PDB file of C-alpha atoms in Angstrom:
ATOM      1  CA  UNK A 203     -62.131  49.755-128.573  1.00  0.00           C
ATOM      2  CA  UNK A 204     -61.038  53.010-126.879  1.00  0.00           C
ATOM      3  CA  UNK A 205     -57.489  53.890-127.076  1.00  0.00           C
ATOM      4  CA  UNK A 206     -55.895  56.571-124.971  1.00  0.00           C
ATOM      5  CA  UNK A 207     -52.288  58.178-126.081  1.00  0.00           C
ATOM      6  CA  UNK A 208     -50.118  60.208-124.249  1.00  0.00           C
ATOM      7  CA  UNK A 209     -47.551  62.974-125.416  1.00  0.00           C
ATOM      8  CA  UNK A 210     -44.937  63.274-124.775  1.00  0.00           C
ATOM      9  CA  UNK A 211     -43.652  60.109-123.283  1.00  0.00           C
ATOM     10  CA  UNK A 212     -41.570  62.144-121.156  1.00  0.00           C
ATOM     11  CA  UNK A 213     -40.601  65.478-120.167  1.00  0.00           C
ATOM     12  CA  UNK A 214     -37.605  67.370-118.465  1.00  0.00           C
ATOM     13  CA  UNK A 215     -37.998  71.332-117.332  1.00  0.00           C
ATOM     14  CA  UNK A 216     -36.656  73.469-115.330  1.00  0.00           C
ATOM     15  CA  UNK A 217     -38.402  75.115-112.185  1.00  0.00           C
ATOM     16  CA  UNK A 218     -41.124  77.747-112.799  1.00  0.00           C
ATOM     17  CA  UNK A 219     -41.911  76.892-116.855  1.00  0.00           C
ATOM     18  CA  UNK A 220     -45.699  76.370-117.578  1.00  0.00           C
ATOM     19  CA  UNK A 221     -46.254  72.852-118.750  1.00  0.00           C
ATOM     20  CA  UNK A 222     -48.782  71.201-121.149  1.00  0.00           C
ATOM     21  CA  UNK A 223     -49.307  67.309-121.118  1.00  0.00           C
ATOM     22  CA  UNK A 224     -51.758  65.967-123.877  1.00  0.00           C
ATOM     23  CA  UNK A 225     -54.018  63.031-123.917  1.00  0.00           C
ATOM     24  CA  UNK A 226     -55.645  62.295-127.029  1.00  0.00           C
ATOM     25  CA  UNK A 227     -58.251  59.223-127.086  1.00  0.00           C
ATOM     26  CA  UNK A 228     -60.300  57.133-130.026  1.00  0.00           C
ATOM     27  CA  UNK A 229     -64.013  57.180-129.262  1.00  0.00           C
ATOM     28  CA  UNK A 230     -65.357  60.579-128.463  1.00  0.00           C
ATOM     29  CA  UNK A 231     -68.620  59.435-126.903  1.00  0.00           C
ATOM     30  CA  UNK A 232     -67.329  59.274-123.220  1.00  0.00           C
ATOM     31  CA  UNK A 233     -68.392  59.949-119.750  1.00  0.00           C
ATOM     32  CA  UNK A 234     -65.362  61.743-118.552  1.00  0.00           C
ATOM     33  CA  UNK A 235     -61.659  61.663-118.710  1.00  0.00           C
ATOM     34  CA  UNK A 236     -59.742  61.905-115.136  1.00  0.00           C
ATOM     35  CA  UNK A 237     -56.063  62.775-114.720  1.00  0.00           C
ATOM     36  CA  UNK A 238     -53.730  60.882-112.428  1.00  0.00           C
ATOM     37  CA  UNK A 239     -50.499  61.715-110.885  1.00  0.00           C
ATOM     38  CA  UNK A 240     -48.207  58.652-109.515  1.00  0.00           C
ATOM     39  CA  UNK A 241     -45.138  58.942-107.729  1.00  0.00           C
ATOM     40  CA  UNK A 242     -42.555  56.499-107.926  1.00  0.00           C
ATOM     41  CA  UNK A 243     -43.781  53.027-106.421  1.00  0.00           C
ATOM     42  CA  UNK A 244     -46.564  54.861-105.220  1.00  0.00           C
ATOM     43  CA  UNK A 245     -50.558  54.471-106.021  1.00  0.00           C
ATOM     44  CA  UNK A 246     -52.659  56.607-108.175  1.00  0.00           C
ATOM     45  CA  UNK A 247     -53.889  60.080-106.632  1.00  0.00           C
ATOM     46  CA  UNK A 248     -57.106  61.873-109.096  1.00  0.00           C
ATOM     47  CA  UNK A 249     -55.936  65.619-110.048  1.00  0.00           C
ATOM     48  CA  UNK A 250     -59.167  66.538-111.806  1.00  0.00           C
ATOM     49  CA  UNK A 251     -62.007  64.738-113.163  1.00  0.00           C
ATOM     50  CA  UNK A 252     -63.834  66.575-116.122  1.00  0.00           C
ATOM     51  CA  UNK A 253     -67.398  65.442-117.387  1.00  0.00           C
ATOM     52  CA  UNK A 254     -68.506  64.486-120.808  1.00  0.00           C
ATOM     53  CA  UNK A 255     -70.204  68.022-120.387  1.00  0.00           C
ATOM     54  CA  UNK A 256     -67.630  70.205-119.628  1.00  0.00           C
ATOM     55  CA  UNK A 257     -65.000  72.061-121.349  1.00  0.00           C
ATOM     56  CA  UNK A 258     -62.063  72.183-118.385  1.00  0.00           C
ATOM     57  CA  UNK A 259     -61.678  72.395-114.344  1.00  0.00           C
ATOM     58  CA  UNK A 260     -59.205  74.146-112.687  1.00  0.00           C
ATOM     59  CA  UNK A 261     -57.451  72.889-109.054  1.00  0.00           C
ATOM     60  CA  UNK A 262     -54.672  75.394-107.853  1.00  0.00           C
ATOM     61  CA  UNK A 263     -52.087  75.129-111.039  1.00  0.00           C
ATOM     62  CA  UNK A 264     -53.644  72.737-112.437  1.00  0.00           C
ATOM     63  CA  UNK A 265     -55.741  73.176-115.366  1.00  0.00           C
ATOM     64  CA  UNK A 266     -57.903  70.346-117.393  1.00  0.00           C
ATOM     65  CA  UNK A 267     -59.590  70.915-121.005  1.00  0.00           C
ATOM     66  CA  UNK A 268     -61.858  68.524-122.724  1.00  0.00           C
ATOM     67  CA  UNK A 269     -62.786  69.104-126.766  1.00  0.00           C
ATOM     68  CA  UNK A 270     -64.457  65.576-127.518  1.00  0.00           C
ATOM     69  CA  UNK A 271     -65.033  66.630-130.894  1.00  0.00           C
ATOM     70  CA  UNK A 272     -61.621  66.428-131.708  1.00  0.00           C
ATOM     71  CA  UNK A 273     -60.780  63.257-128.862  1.00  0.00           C
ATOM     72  CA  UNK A 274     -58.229  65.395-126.879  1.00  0.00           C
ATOM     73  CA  UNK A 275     -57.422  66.883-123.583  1.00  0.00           C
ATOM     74  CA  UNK A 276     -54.758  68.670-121.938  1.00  0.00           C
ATOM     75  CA  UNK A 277     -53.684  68.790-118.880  1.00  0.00           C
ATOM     76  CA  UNK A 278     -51.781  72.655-118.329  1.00  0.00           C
ATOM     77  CA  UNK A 279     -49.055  73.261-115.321  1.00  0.00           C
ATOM     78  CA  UNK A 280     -48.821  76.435-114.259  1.00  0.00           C
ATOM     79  CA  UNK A 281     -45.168  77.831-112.676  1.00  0.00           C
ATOM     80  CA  UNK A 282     -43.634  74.446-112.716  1.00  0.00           C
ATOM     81  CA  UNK A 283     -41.559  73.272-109.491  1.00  0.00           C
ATOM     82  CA  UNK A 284     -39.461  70.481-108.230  1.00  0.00           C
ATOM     83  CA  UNK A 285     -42.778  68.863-106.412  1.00  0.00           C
ATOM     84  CA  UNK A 286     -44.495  68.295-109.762  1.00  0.00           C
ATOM     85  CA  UNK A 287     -42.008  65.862-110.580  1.00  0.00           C
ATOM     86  CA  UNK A 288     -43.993  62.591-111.347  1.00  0.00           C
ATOM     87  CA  UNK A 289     -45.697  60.391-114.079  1.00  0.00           C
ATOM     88  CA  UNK A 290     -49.248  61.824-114.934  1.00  0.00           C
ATOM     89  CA  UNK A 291     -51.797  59.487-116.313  1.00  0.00           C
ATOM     90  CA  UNK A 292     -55.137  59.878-118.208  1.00  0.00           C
ATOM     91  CA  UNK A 293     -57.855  57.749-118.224  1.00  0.00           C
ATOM     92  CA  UNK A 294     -60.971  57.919-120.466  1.00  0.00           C
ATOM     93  CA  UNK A 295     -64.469  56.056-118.978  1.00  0.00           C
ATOM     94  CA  UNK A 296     -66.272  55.101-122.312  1.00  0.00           C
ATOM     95  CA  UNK A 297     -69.974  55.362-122.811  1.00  0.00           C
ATOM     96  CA  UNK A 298     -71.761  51.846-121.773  1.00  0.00           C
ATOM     97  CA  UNK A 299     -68.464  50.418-119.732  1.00  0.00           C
ATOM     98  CA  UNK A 300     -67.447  53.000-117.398  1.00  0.00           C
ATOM     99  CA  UNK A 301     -64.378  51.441-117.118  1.00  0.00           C
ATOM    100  CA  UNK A 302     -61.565  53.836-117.318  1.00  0.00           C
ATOM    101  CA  UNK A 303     -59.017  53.376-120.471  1.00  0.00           C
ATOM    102  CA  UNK A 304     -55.551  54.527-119.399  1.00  0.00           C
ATOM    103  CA  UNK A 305     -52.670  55.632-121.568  1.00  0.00           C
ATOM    104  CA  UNK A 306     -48.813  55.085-120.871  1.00  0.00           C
ATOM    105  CA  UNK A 307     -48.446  58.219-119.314  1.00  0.00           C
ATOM    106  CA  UNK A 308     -46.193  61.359-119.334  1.00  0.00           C
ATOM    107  CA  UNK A 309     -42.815  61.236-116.674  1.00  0.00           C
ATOM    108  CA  UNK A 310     -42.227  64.773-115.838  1.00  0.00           C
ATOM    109  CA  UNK A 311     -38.701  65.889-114.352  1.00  0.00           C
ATOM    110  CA  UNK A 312     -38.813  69.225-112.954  1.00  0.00           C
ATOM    111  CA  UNK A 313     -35.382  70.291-111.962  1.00  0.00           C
ATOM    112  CA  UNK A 314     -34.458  73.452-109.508  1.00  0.00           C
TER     113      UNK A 314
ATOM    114  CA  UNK B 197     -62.669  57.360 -94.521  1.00  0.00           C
ATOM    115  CA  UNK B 198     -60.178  54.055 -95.679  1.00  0.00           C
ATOM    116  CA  UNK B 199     -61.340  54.084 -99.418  1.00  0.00           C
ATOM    117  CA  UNK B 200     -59.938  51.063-101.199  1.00  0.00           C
ATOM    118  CA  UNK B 201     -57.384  48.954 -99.302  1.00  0.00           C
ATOM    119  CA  UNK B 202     -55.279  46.671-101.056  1.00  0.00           C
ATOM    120  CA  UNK B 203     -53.211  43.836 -99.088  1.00  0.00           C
ATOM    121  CA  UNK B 204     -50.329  42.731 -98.971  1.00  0.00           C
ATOM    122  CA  UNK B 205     -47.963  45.451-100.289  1.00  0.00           C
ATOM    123  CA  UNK B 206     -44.757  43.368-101.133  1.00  0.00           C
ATOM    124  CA  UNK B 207     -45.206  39.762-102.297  1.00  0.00           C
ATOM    125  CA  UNK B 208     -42.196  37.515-103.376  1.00  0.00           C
ATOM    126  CA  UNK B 209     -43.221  33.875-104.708  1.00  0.00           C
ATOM    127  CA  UNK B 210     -41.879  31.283-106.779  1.00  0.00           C
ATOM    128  CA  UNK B 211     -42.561  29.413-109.946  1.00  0.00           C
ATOM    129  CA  UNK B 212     -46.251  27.484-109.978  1.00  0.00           C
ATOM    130  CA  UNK B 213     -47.083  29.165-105.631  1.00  0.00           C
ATOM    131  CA  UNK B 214     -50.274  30.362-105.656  1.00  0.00           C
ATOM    132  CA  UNK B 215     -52.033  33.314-104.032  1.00  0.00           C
ATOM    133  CA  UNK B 216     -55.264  36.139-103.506  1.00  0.00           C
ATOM    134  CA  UNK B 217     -54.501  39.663-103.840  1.00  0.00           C
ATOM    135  CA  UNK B 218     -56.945  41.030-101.017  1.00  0.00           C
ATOM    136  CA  UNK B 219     -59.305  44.669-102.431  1.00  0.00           C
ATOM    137  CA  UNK B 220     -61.522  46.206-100.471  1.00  0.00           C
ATOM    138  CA  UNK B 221     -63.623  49.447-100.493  1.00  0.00           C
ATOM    139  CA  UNK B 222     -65.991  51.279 -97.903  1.00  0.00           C
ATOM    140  CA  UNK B 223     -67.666  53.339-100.172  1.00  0.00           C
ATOM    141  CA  UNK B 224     -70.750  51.086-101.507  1.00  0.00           C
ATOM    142  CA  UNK B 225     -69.035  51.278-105.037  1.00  0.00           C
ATOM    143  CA  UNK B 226     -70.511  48.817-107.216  1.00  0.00           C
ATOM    144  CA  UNK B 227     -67.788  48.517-109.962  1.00  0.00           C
ATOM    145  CA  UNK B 228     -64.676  47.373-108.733  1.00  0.00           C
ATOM    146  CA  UNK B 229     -61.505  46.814-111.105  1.00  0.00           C
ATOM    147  CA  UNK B 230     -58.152  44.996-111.200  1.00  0.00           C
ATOM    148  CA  UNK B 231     -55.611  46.365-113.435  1.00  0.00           C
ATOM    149  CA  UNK B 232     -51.644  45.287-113.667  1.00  0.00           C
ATOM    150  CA  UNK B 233     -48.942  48.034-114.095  1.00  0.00           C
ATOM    151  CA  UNK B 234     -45.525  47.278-116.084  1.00  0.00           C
ATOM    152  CA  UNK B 235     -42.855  49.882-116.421  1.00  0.00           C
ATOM    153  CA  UNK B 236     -43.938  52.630-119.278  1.00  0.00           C
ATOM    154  CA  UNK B 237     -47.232  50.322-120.167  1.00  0.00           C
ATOM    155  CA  UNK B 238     -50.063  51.975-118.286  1.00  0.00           C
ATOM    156  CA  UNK B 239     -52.749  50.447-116.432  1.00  0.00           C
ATOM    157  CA  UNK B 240     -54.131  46.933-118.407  1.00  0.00           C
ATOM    158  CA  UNK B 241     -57.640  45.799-117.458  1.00  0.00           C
ATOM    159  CA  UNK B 242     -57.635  42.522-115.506  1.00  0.00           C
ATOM    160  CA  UNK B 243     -60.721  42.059-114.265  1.00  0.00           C
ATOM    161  CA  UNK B 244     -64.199  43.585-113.561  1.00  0.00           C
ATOM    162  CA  UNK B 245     -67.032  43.644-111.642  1.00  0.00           C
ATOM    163  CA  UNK B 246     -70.292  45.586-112.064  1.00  0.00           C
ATOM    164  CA  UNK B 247     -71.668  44.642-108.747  1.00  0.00           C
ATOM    165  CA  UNK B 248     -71.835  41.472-106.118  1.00  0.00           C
ATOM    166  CA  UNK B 249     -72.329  38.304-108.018  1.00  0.00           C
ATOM    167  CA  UNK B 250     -71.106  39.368-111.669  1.00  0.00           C
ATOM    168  CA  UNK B 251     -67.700  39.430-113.239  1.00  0.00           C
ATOM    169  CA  UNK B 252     -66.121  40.041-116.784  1.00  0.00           C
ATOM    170  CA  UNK B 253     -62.671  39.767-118.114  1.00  0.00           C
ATOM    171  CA  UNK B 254     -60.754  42.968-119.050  1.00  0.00           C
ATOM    172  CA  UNK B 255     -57.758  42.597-121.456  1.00  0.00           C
ATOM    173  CA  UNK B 256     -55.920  40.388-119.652  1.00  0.00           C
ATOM    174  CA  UNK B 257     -57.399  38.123-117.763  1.00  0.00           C
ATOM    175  CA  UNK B 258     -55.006  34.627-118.304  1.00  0.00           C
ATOM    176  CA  UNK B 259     -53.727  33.669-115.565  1.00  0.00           C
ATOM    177  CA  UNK B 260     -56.020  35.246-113.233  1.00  0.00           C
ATOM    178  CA  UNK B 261     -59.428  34.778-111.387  1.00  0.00           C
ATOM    179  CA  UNK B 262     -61.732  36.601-109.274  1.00  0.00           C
ATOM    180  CA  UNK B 263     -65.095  36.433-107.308  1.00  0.00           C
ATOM    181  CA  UNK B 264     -67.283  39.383-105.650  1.00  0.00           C
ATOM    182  CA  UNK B 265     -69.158  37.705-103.123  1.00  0.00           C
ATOM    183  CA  UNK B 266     -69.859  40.999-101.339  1.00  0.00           C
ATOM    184  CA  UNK B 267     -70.180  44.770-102.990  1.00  0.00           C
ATOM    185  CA  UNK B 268     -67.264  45.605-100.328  1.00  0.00           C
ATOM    186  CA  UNK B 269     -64.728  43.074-101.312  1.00  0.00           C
ATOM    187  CA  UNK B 270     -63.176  41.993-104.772  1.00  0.00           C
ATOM    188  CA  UNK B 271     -60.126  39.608-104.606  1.00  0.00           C
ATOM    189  CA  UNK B 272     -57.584  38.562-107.302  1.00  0.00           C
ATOM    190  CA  UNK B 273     -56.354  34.858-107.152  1.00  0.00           C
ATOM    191  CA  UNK B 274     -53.439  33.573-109.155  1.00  0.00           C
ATOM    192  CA  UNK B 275     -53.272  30.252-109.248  1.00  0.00           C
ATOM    193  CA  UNK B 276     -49.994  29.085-110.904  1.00  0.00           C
ATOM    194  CA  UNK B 277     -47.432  32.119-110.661  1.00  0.00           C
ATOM    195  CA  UNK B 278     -45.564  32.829-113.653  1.00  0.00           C
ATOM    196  CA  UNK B 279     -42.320  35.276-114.219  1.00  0.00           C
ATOM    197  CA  UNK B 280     -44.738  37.048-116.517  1.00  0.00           C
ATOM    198  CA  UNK B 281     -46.741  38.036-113.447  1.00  0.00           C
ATOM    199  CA  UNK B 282     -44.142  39.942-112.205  1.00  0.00           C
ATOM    200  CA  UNK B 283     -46.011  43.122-112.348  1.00  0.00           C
ATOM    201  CA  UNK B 284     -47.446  46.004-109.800  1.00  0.00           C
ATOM    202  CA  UNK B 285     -51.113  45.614-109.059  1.00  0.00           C
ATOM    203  CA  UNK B 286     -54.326  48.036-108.580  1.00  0.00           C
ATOM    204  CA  UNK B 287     -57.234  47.646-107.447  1.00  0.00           C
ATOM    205  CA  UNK B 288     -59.681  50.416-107.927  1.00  0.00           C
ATOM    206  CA  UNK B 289     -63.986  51.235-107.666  1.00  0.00           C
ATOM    207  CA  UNK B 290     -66.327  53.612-108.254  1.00  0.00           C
ATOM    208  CA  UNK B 291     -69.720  54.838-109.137  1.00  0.00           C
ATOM    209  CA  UNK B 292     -71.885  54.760-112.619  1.00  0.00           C
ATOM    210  CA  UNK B 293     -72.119  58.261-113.769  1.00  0.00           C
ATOM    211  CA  UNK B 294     -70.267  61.122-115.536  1.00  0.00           C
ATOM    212  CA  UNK B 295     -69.529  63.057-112.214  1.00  0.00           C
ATOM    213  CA  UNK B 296     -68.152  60.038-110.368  1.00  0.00           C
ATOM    214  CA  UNK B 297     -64.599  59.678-109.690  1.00  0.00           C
ATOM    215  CA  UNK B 298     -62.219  56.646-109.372  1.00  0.00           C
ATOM    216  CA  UNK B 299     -60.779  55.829-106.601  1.00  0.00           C
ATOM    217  CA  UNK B 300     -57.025  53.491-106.504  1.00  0.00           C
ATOM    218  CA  UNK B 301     -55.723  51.429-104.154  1.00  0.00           C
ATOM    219  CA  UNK B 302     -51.882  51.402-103.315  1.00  0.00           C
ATOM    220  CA  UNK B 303     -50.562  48.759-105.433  1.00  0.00           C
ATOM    221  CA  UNK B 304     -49.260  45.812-104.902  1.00  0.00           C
ATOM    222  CA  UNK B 305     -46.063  44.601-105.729  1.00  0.00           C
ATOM    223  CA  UNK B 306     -45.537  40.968-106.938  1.00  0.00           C
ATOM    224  CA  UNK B 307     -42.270  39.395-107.742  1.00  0.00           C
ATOM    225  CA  UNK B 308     -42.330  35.794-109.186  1.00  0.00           C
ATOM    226  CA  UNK B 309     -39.053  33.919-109.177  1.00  0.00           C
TER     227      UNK B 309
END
């Protein structure tokens, strides 16, 4: 059974730092792993998707790595500001399911 | 393009009410998914569906049931609400494939009292 982990649990900054958010998951043979931000009582929007076959993707600040070998990814925030603030959320979609496998999240507080 | 529409938003109901959490996509998805959301938990797994006509349970299915009749539509019944039910819920699709995204709905909220 896949099992997707997310560090830290939570996170407080102040405006402008460069962020890293890590997702670490159980069984390596995946599809892809796509990263989530959610707003308070809001849905889910998709950041970045990365493949099974790729190493990262990049959107704007946002930066993605995959290294399946080792069952982690990170998700890096360039020049952090008060707008990031949310909870970002992996989610792994094993080989044979394709159902995505979300951890707990991170809750990031970026303050001005 | 609506993607995946989730009715109602809000939803009070009492002890042992019953009711259908309405999901529906426009973009020929053929998995659809219903996960439940509880403060610093994550998404759990409800329900599946791999295409019109077939279902599976996820990781928690008690208390739940669903049908997919169509490949468009994929409703959630409860049929005796519980305080444990209390939760936010998602609905979500998407393709088969390693370049294929998921797609949410917004959530709905359900209170049981």
């Amino acid at each position: 059974k896949q099992e997707v982990t997310q560090i830290p649990a939570a996170l407080s900054v102040p405006e402008g730092e460069n962020l890293v958010l890590n997702c670490s998951f159980t069984d390596s043979a995946i599809y892809n792993l796509q990263w989530f931000r959610q707003d308070p009582g809001k849905g889910l929007t998709s950041l970045l998707l990365i493949q099974s076959s790729q190493r990262e993707q990049t959107s704007g600040r946002l930066n993605a790595s995959l290294d399946k070998s080792s069952g982690r990814s990170t998700l890096y925030i360039a020049a952090s500001q008060p707008g990031d603030s949310a909870t970002y959320l992996c989610a792994v979609r094993t080989g044979g399911s394709y159902i995505p496998t979300f951890g707990r999240g991170t809750s990031l507080i970026v303050h001005p | 393009n609506a993607g995946v529409t989730q009715t109602p938003k809000f939803r009070i109901l009492k002890i042992g009410q019953s009711m259908t959490l309405q999901c529906t996509q426009d973009m020929n998805h053929n998995y659809m998914y219903w996960y439940r959301q509880d403060p610093g938990m994550g998404l759990k797994l409800i329900y599946y569906s791999v295409g019109a006509g077939i279902t599976d349970k996820g990781e928690v299915p008690n208390g739940y049931n669903v049908s997919r009749s169509t490949t468009e539509d994929f409703p959630l019944r409860l049929e005796l609400a519980a305080p444990s039910q209390t939760s936010v819920y998602f609905c979500a699709s998407s393709y088969t494939g390693a370049n294929t995204e998921a797609f949410f709905g917004q959530g709905t909220r359900l209170t049981v009292v």
